[in-house]
Amino acid sequence: MSTATLSTDTLTFEYLTRFIREKSAIVLEPSKLYLLESRLMPVVRDNGLASLPDLVTALKRPGSRDLSQQVINAMTTNETSFYRDIHPFDALKTTILPELIKKREKERTLNIWSNACSSGQEVYSIAMLLREHFPVLQGWKVRLIASDLSTAILRRAQEGNFNQTEVNRGLPMPLLLKYFTKNGLNWQIKEEVRNGIEFKEVNLIEAWPQSLPAMDIIFLRNVLIYFDPPTKTNVLNKAAKLLRPDGYMFLGGAETTMNLDVKLTRESVGKATCLRPNV
Ligand SMILES: C[S@@+](CC[C@H](N)C(=O)[O-])C[C@H]1O[C@@H](n2cnc3c(N)ncnc32)[C@H](O)[C@@H]1O
């Protein structure tokens, strides 16, 4: 029996798992009970509380929005890296962007959404790829949008400040030297790259901002794994609606639409698998 089972009574566990699911769609299996304790005890302490049952009492009080946000921030898993699962980025470079640039030649607009962007490595990978390989886009209206539910991780993404371990994961040295400046022990993304990105708080299971434009490309990677099948289906169909008819969407390497009733068709582009809206 884990220490969490010993110290967390069933009602507390049930309340917290339901609360997290309702606010974020993240499903916590009973086997993940230890996560609840290890991630929420710092929140308990930071708020001068004594235990998880105390946290539940505080969450039930009116006006606990900030505490609620702290709980959700603590329960998100923010694993990410630069050019993660390289194939989608190769597909963008060799096939998708050349094709879309040709198609959008007249309107000269391109909208790309890095959803559930975590600390920003994904969106900065896209931004560097655009600069490196598609200088023609400098004269276009390119909207590069990065969003996440966690306000804490979104703040980190917006800062664009990465430690040595983070830049060692997937970022080629020439890109590090070209697009970052050394900042003490860390590396700071250059202003010119960061300025081109819009950061937004978006909870996938709530209403999406009206201001989101129709998208040419959506990255929706490594987030649906935390949701149950009906929520995955719902989110994917909402994203499909936001995609332009000839747009592309990417999921994480281990994610699939199998057994989900979605209005999207799988297509291979090089070694990447992408989803296209059914038209
Ligand atoms: C594992 S990271 C994925 C990061 C990046 N997309 C990648 O593939 O490297 C999962 C992210 O999903 C976010 N997330 C979890 N639930 C969410 C929700 N309901 N709406 C939006 N983002 C959510 C978390 O905050 C976390 O940053």
mmCIF file of C-alpha atoms and ligand atoms in Angstrom:
data_model
loop_
_atom_site.group_PDB
_atom_site.id
_atom_site.type_symbol
_atom_site.label_atom_id
_atom_site.label_comp_id
_atom_site.label_asym_id
_atom_site.label_seq_id
_atom_site.Cartn_x
_atom_site.Cartn_y
_atom_site.Cartn_z
ATOM 1 C CA MET A 1 0.000 0.000 0.000
ATOM 2 C CA SER A 2 1.449 3.435 -0.933
ATOM 3 C CA THR A 3 1.904 6.206 1.601
ATOM 4 C CA ALA A 4 -0.669 8.180 -0.385
ATOM 5 C CA THR A 5 -3.266 5.455 0.251
ATOM 6 C CA LEU A 6 -2.508 5.537 3.922
ATOM 7 C CA SER A 7 -2.648 9.291 4.309
ATOM 8 C CA THR A 8 -5.324 10.327 1.826
ATOM 9 C CA ASP A 9 -8.848 9.257 2.593
ATOM 10 C CA THR A 10 -11.067 8.041 -0.208
ATOM 11 C CA LEU A 11 -13.391 11.047 -0.199
ATOM 12 C CA THR A 12 -10.475 13.451 -0.565
ATOM 13 C CA PHE A 13 -9.079 11.403 -3.432
ATOM 14 C CA GLU A 14 -12.463 11.233 -5.131
ATOM 15 C CA TYR A 15 -13.095 14.952 -4.739
ATOM 16 C CA LEU A 16 -9.689 15.931 -6.115
ATOM 17 C CA THR A 17 -9.770 13.554 -9.091
ATOM 18 C CA ARG A 18 -13.288 14.769 -9.995
ATOM 19 C CA PHE A 19 -12.257 18.405 -9.549
ATOM 20 C CA ILE A 20 -9.188 17.972 -11.806
ATOM 21 C CA ARG A 21 -11.222 16.108 -14.405
ATOM 22 C CA GLU A 22 -13.966 18.750 -14.487
ATOM 23 C CA LYS A 23 -11.509 21.640 -14.796
ATOM 24 C CA SER A 24 -8.977 20.138 -17.217
ATOM 25 C CA ALA A 25 -10.294 16.773 -18.507
ATOM 26 C CA ILE A 26 -7.156 15.136 -17.110
ATOM 27 C CA VAL A 27 -8.117 11.628 -15.976
ATOM 28 C CA LEU A 28 -6.268 10.340 -12.913
ATOM 29 C CA GLU A 29 -6.412 6.572 -12.523
ATOM 30 C CA PRO A 30 -6.405 5.173 -8.962
ATOM 31 C CA SER A 31 -2.876 3.886 -9.665
ATOM 32 C CA LYS A 32 -1.797 7.539 -9.962
ATOM 33 C CA LEU A 33 -2.794 8.348 -6.405
ATOM 34 C CA TYR A 34 0.855 8.996 -5.550
ATOM 35 C CA LEU A 35 0.897 11.839 -8.129
ATOM 36 C CA LEU A 36 -1.930 13.569 -6.349
ATOM 37 C CA GLU A 37 0.013 13.669 -3.128
ATOM 38 C CA SER A 38 3.460 14.452 -4.540
ATOM 39 C CA ARG A 39 2.210 17.279 -6.770
ATOM 40 C CA LEU A 40 -0.367 18.814 -4.458
ATOM 41 C CA MET A 41 1.530 18.830 -1.165
ATOM 42 C CA PRO A 42 3.647 21.820 -2.332
ATOM 43 C CA VAL A 43 0.371 23.673 -3.094
ATOM 44 C CA VAL A 44 -0.885 22.730 0.375
ATOM 45 C CA ARG A 45 2.281 24.117 1.981
ATOM 46 C CA ASP A 46 2.465 27.274 -0.189
ATOM 47 C CA ASN A 47 -1.036 28.175 0.952
ATOM 48 C CA GLY A 48 -0.343 27.611 4.650
ATOM 49 C CA LEU A 49 -2.577 24.539 4.771
ATOM 50 C CA ALA A 50 -1.821 21.303 6.613
ATOM 51 C CA SER A 51 -3.144 18.470 4.474
ATOM 52 C CA LEU A 52 -4.982 17.422 1.330
ATOM 53 C CA PRO A 53 -8.352 17.352 3.168
ATOM 54 C CA ASP A 54 -7.642 20.995 4.137
ATOM 55 C CA LEU A 55 -7.000 21.759 0.489
ATOM 56 C CA VAL A 56 -10.382 20.268 -0.421
ATOM 57 C CA THR A 57 -12.088 22.465 2.196
ATOM 58 C CA ALA A 58 -10.307 25.545 0.798
ATOM 59 C CA LEU A 59 -11.262 24.659 -2.794
ATOM 60 C CA LYS A 60 -14.919 24.454 -1.791
ATOM 61 C CA ARG A 61 -14.882 28.038 -0.477
ATOM 62 C CA PRO A 62 -16.246 30.706 -2.832
ATOM 63 C CA GLY A 63 -13.531 32.791 -4.531
ATOM 64 C CA SER A 64 -10.949 29.994 -4.645
ATOM 65 C CA ARG A 65 -10.128 30.598 -8.323
ATOM 66 C CA ASP A 66 -6.442 31.234 -7.722
ATOM 67 C CA LEU A 67 -6.100 28.096 -5.611
ATOM 68 C CA SER A 68 -7.989 26.126 -8.228
ATOM 69 C CA GLN A 69 -5.534 27.357 -10.879
ATOM 70 C CA GLN A 70 -2.591 26.339 -8.676
ATOM 71 C CA VAL A 71 -4.038 22.827 -8.353
ATOM 72 C CA ILE A 72 -4.511 22.491 -12.115
ATOM 73 C CA ASN A 73 -1.050 23.915 -12.836
ATOM 74 C CA ALA A 74 0.447 21.369 -10.439
ATOM 75 C CA MET A 75 -1.390 18.433 -12.018
ATOM 76 C CA THR A 76 -0.358 19.077 -15.632
ATOM 77 C CA THR A 77 2.551 17.092 -17.067
ATOM 78 C CA ASN A 78 4.762 19.421 -19.055
ATOM 79 C CA GLU A 79 7.220 17.041 -20.684
ATOM 80 C CA THR A 80 8.396 18.481 -24.013
ATOM 81 C CA SER A 81 11.524 19.149 -26.065
ATOM 82 C CA PHE A 82 12.758 21.028 -29.122
ATOM 83 C CA TYR A 83 11.887 19.312 -32.432
ATOM 84 C CA ARG A 84 10.207 16.498 -30.503
ATOM 85 C CA ASP A 85 9.539 13.412 -32.708
ATOM 86 C CA ILE A 86 11.287 15.158 -35.627
ATOM 87 C CA HIS A 87 9.001 13.815 -38.435
ATOM 88 C CA PRO A 88 6.265 16.505 -38.265
ATOM 89 C CA PHE A 89 8.935 19.197 -38.561
ATOM 90 C CA ASP A 90 10.523 17.415 -41.543
ATOM 91 C CA ALA A 91 7.069 17.177 -43.147
ATOM 92 C CA LEU A 92 6.523 20.917 -42.624
ATOM 93 C CA LYS A 93 9.878 21.718 -44.193
ATOM 94 C CA THR A 94 9.846 19.406 -47.195
ATOM 95 C CA THR A 95 6.181 19.219 -48.173
ATOM 96 C CA ILE A 96 3.510 21.035 -46.191
ATOM 97 C CA LEU A 97 4.871 24.564 -46.051
ATOM 98 C CA PRO A 98 6.065 24.655 -49.686
ATOM 99 C CA GLU A 99 2.566 23.457 -50.704
ATOM 100 C CA LEU A 100 0.662 25.916 -48.489
ATOM 101 C CA ILE A 101 2.909 28.828 -49.492
ATOM 102 C CA LYS A 102 2.078 28.149 -53.133
ATOM 103 C CA LYS A 103 -1.664 27.894 -52.372
ATOM 104 C CA ARG A 104 -1.761 31.047 -50.231
ATOM 105 C CA GLU A 105 0.405 33.104 -52.601
ATOM 106 C CA LYS A 106 -2.359 35.656 -53.215
ATOM 107 C CA GLU A 107 -3.664 36.142 -49.664
ATOM 108 C CA ARG A 108 -0.204 35.840 -48.080
ATOM 109 C CA THR A 109 -1.504 34.678 -44.711
ATOM 110 C CA LEU A 110 -0.624 31.588 -42.701
ATOM 111 C CA ASN A 111 -2.040 30.560 -39.312
ATOM 112 C CA ILE A 112 -0.313 27.966 -37.154
ATOM 113 C CA TRP A 113 -1.420 26.847 -33.670
ATOM 114 C CA SER A 114 0.808 25.075 -31.172
ATOM 115 C CA ASN A 115 -1.777 23.801 -28.725
ATOM 116 C CA ALA A 116 -0.928 22.536 -25.238
ATOM 117 C CA CYS A 117 2.449 24.134 -25.901
ATOM 118 C CA SER A 118 3.917 23.516 -22.443
ATOM 119 C CA SER A 119 7.135 25.532 -21.910
ATOM 120 C CA GLY A 120 7.264 26.578 -25.560
ATOM 121 C CA GLN A 121 9.901 24.328 -27.158
ATOM 122 C CA GLU A 122 7.383 23.252 -29.823
ATOM 123 C CA VAL A 123 6.350 26.737 -30.906
ATOM 124 C CA TYR A 124 9.942 28.020 -30.890
ATOM 125 C CA SER A 125 10.949 24.997 -33.012
ATOM 126 C CA ILE A 126 8.292 26.013 -35.559
ATOM 127 C CA ALA A 127 9.315 29.686 -35.428
ATOM 128 C CA MET A 128 12.981 28.830 -36.091
ATOM 129 C CA LEU A 129 12.018 26.469 -38.908
ATOM 130 C CA LEU A 130 10.012 29.238 -40.609
ATOM 131 C CA ARG A 131 12.920 31.659 -40.323
ATOM 132 C CA GLU A 132 15.543 29.166 -41.471
ATOM 133 C CA HIS A 133 13.766 27.742 -44.486
ATOM 134 C CA PHE A 134 11.009 30.121 -45.570
ATOM 135 C CA PRO A 135 12.376 33.689 -45.646
ATOM 136 C CA VAL A 136 9.588 34.550 -48.112
ATOM 137 C CA LEU A 137 7.191 34.483 -45.130
ATOM 138 C CA GLN A 138 8.839 37.587 -43.658
ATOM 139 C CA GLY A 139 6.594 39.592 -45.985
ATOM 140 C CA TRP A 140 3.437 37.631 -45.050
ATOM 141 C CA LYS A 141 0.933 37.919 -42.228
ATOM 142 C CA VAL A 142 1.941 34.833 -40.265
ATOM 143 C CA ARG A 143 0.066 34.170 -37.022
ATOM 144 C CA LEU A 144 1.901 31.737 -34.808
ATOM 145 C CA ILE A 145 -0.236 31.034 -31.757
ATOM 146 C CA ALA A 146 0.874 29.080 -28.676
ATOM 147 C CA SER A 147 -1.578 28.117 -25.959
ATOM 148 C CA ASP A 148 -1.843 26.037 -22.823
ATOM 149 C CA LEU A 149 -4.234 25.578 -19.937
ATOM 150 C CA SER A 150 -1.555 25.992 -17.277
ATOM 151 C CA THR A 151 -0.916 29.663 -16.593
ATOM 152 C CA ALA A 152 2.420 28.832 -14.951
ATOM 153 C CA ILE A 153 3.821 26.891 -17.895
ATOM 154 C CA LEU A 154 2.463 29.438 -20.370
ATOM 155 C CA ARG A 155 4.372 32.153 -18.500
ATOM 156 C CA ARG A 156 7.528 30.061 -18.852
ATOM 157 C CA ALA A 157 6.870 29.603 -22.574
ATOM 158 C CA GLN A 158 6.455 33.330 -22.991
ATOM 159 C CA GLU A 159 9.724 34.017 -21.159
ATOM 160 C CA GLY A 160 11.613 31.804 -23.608
ATOM 161 C CA ASN A 161 14.396 31.175 -21.111
ATOM 162 C CA PHE A 162 15.792 27.641 -21.146
ATOM 163 C CA ASN A 163 18.415 25.850 -19.093
ATOM 164 C CA GLN A 164 21.302 23.852 -20.548
ATOM 165 C CA THR A 165 19.513 20.493 -20.178
ATOM 166 C CA GLU A 166 16.502 21.834 -22.053
ATOM 167 C CA VAL A 167 18.526 23.184 -24.986
ATOM 168 C CA ASN A 168 20.533 19.948 -25.084
ATOM 169 C CA ARG A 169 17.300 18.116 -25.886
ATOM 170 C CA GLY A 170 16.698 18.305 -29.633
ATOM 171 C CA LEU A 171 18.008 21.766 -30.449
ATOM 172 C CA PRO A 172 20.825 21.685 -33.038
ATOM 173 C CA MET A 173 23.867 23.743 -31.956
ATOM 174 C CA PRO A 174 23.788 26.117 -34.992
ATOM 175 C CA LEU A 175 20.174 27.063 -34.138
ATOM 176 C CA LEU A 176 21.072 27.578 -30.475
ATOM 177 C CA LEU A 177 23.886 29.947 -31.412
ATOM 178 C CA LYS A 178 21.812 31.803 -34.011
ATOM 179 C CA TYR A 179 18.515 32.288 -32.177
ATOM 180 C CA PHE A 180 19.458 32.414 -28.462
ATOM 181 C CA THR A 181 21.682 34.578 -26.320
ATOM 182 C CA LYS A 182 23.476 33.301 -23.224
ATOM 183 C CA ASN A 183 21.836 34.596 -20.080
ATOM 184 C CA GLY A 184 23.865 33.500 -17.046
ATOM 185 C CA LEU A 185 23.566 29.713 -17.003
ATOM 186 C CA ASN A 186 20.506 29.835 -19.266
ATOM 187 C CA TRP A 187 19.736 30.559 -22.894
ATOM 188 C CA GLN A 188 17.275 33.295 -23.863
ATOM 189 C CA ILE A 189 15.354 33.125 -27.148
ATOM 190 C CA LYS A 190 15.961 36.288 -29.181
ATOM 191 C CA GLU A 191 13.289 38.991 -29.115
ATOM 192 C CA GLU A 192 12.803 38.861 -32.902
ATOM 193 C CA VAL A 193 11.681 35.206 -32.638
ATOM 194 C CA ARG A 194 9.571 35.600 -29.520
ATOM 195 C CA ASN A 195 7.811 38.738 -30.773
ATOM 196 C CA GLY A 196 6.274 36.842 -33.646
ATOM 197 C CA ILE A 197 4.367 34.505 -31.325
ATOM 198 C CA GLU A 198 0.988 35.125 -29.643
ATOM 199 C CA PHE A 199 0.636 33.368 -26.284
ATOM 200 C CA LYS A 200 -2.891 32.576 -25.098
ATOM 201 C CA GLU A 201 -4.492 30.715 -22.225
ATOM 202 C CA VAL A 202 -6.773 28.090 -23.794
ATOM 203 C CA ASN A 203 -8.471 25.232 -21.988
ATOM 204 C CA LEU A 204 -9.295 22.633 -24.609
ATOM 205 C CA ILE A 205 -12.499 21.617 -22.857
ATOM 206 C CA GLU A 206 -13.890 25.125 -22.470
ATOM 207 C CA ALA A 207 -15.051 27.559 -25.147
ATOM 208 C CA TRP A 208 -12.098 28.462 -27.388
ATOM 209 C CA PRO A 209 -11.354 32.168 -27.907
ATOM 210 C CA GLN A 210 -13.445 33.691 -30.700
ATOM 211 C CA SER A 211 -10.292 35.437 -31.872
ATOM 212 C CA LEU A 212 -8.703 32.167 -33.076
ATOM 213 C CA PRO A 213 -8.496 32.334 -36.873
ATOM 214 C CA ALA A 214 -9.109 29.408 -39.230
ATOM 215 C CA MET A 215 -5.900 27.383 -39.025
ATOM 216 C CA ASP A 216 -3.595 26.080 -41.724
ATOM 217 C CA ILE A 217 -1.666 23.882 -39.317
ATOM 218 C CA ILE A 218 -2.533 22.660 -35.816
ATOM 219 C CA PHE A 219 -0.103 20.923 -33.479
ATOM 220 C CA LEU A 220 -2.179 19.083 -30.864
ATOM 221 C CA ARG A 221 0.454 16.765 -29.530
ATOM 222 C CA ASN A 222 0.779 14.752 -26.358
ATOM 223 C CA VAL A 223 -2.242 16.170 -24.577
ATOM 224 C CA LEU A 224 -5.157 13.964 -25.679
ATOM 225 C CA ILE A 225 -3.438 11.041 -23.911
ATOM 226 C CA TYR A 226 -4.645 12.497 -20.616
ATOM 227 C CA PHE A 227 -8.331 12.593 -21.678
ATOM 228 C CA ASP A 228 -11.102 9.976 -21.910
ATOM 229 C CA PRO A 229 -12.331 8.890 -25.407
ATOM 230 C CA PRO A 230 -15.467 11.154 -25.547
ATOM 231 C CA THR A 231 -13.339 14.194 -24.614
ATOM 232 C CA LYS A 232 -10.687 13.273 -27.207
ATOM 233 C CA THR A 233 -13.415 12.964 -29.859
ATOM 234 C CA ASN A 234 -14.970 16.276 -28.924
ATOM 235 C CA VAL A 235 -11.654 18.166 -28.927
ATOM 236 C CA LEU A 236 -10.539 16.605 -32.215
ATOM 237 C CA ASN A 237 -13.822 17.510 -33.938
ATOM 238 C CA LYS A 238 -13.601 21.076 -32.660
ATOM 239 C CA ALA A 239 -10.045 21.301 -33.976
ATOM 240 C CA ALA A 240 -11.157 19.764 -37.292
ATOM 241 C CA LYS A 241 -13.743 22.556 -37.636
ATOM 242 C CA LEU A 242 -11.085 25.198 -37.051
ATOM 243 C CA LEU A 243 -8.768 23.718 -39.677
ATOM 244 C CA ARG A 244 -9.010 25.088 -43.184
ATOM 245 C CA PRO A 245 -10.229 22.394 -45.630
ATOM 246 C CA ASP A 246 -6.680 21.895 -46.940
ATOM 247 C CA GLY A 247 -5.024 22.231 -43.509
ATOM 248 C CA TYR A 248 -2.948 19.762 -41.531
ATOM 249 C CA MET A 249 -3.045 18.605 -37.929
ATOM 250 C CA PHE A 250 -0.462 16.661 -35.947
ATOM 251 C CA LEU A 251 -0.944 14.485 -32.871
ATOM 252 C CA GLY A 252 1.801 13.047 -30.672
ATOM 253 C CA GLY A 253 3.760 9.995 -31.823
ATOM 254 C CA ALA A 254 1.814 7.633 -29.528
ATOM 255 C CA GLU A 255 -1.611 9.182 -30.180
ATOM 256 C CA THR A 256 -4.180 7.936 -32.656
ATOM 257 C CA THR A 257 -7.772 8.539 -33.731
ATOM 258 C CA MET A 258 -8.467 4.789 -33.799
ATOM 259 C CA ASN A 259 -11.940 3.963 -32.391
ATOM 260 C CA LEU A 260 -12.834 7.668 -32.222
ATOM 261 C CA ASP A 261 -15.645 9.065 -34.338
ATOM 262 C CA VAL A 262 -13.760 12.022 -35.794
ATOM 263 C CA LYS A 263 -14.202 14.033 -38.969
ATOM 264 C CA LEU A 264 -10.553 13.673 -39.915
ATOM 265 C CA THR A 265 -8.597 11.409 -42.242
ATOM 266 C CA ARG A 266 -5.094 10.131 -41.603
ATOM 267 C CA GLU A 267 -2.473 10.881 -44.217
ATOM 268 C CA SER A 268 1.257 10.152 -44.344
ATOM 269 C CA VAL A 269 3.629 12.929 -45.298
ATOM 270 C CA GLY A 270 7.104 11.423 -45.461
ATOM 271 C CA LYS A 271 7.552 9.698 -42.114
ATOM 272 C CA ALA A 272 4.952 11.863 -40.378
ATOM 273 C CA THR A 273 1.309 10.992 -39.894
ATOM 274 C CA CYS A 274 -1.049 13.919 -40.071
ATOM 275 C CA LEU A 275 -4.797 14.420 -39.987
ATOM 276 C CA ARG A 276 -6.748 16.248 -42.689
ATOM 277 C CA PRO A 277 -10.344 17.483 -42.376
ATOM 278 C CA ASN A 278 -12.948 15.363 -44.162
ATOM 279 C CA VAL A 279 -14.365 17.530 -46.940
HETATM 280 C C1 LIG B 1 3.071 16.692 -22.290
HETATM 281 S S1 LIG B 1 2.760 18.381 -22.584
HETATM 282 C C2 LIG B 1 2.823 18.462 -24.347
HETATM 283 C C3 LIG B 1 3.703 19.576 -24.842
HETATM 284 C C4 LIG B 1 3.898 19.643 -26.350
HETATM 285 N N1 LIG B 1 2.654 19.761 -27.058
HETATM 286 C C5 LIG B 1 4.687 18.461 -26.835
HETATM 287 O O1 LIG B 1 4.116 17.583 -27.491
HETATM 288 O O2 LIG B 1 5.883 18.401 -26.590
HETATM 289 C C6 LIG B 1 1.008 18.458 -22.237
HETATM 290 C C7 LIG B 1 0.483 19.860 -22.060
HETATM 291 O O3 LIG B 1 -0.938 19.812 -22.119
HETATM 292 C C8 LIG B 1 -1.448 20.824 -21.282
HETATM 293 N N2 LIG B 1 -2.866 20.534 -20.984
HETATM 294 C C9 LIG B 1 -3.392 19.570 -20.170
HETATM 295 N N3 LIG B 1 -4.725 19.641 -20.144
HETATM 296 C C10 LIG B 1 -5.076 20.658 -20.972
HETATM 297 C C11 LIG B 1 -6.324 21.243 -21.365
HETATM 298 N N4 LIG B 1 -7.492 20.795 -20.883
HETATM 299 N N5 LIG B 1 -6.305 22.285 -22.224
HETATM 300 C C12 LIG B 1 -5.135 22.767 -22.706
HETATM 301 N N6 LIG B 1 -3.918 22.267 -22.370
HETATM 302 C C13 LIG B 1 -3.887 21.229 -21.515
HETATM 303 C C14 LIG B 1 -0.539 20.754 -20.066
HETATM 304 O O4 LIG B 1 -0.556 21.946 -19.318
HETATM 305 C C15 LIG B 1 0.828 20.457 -20.699
HETATM 306 O O5 LIG B 1 1.603 21.623 -20.858
#
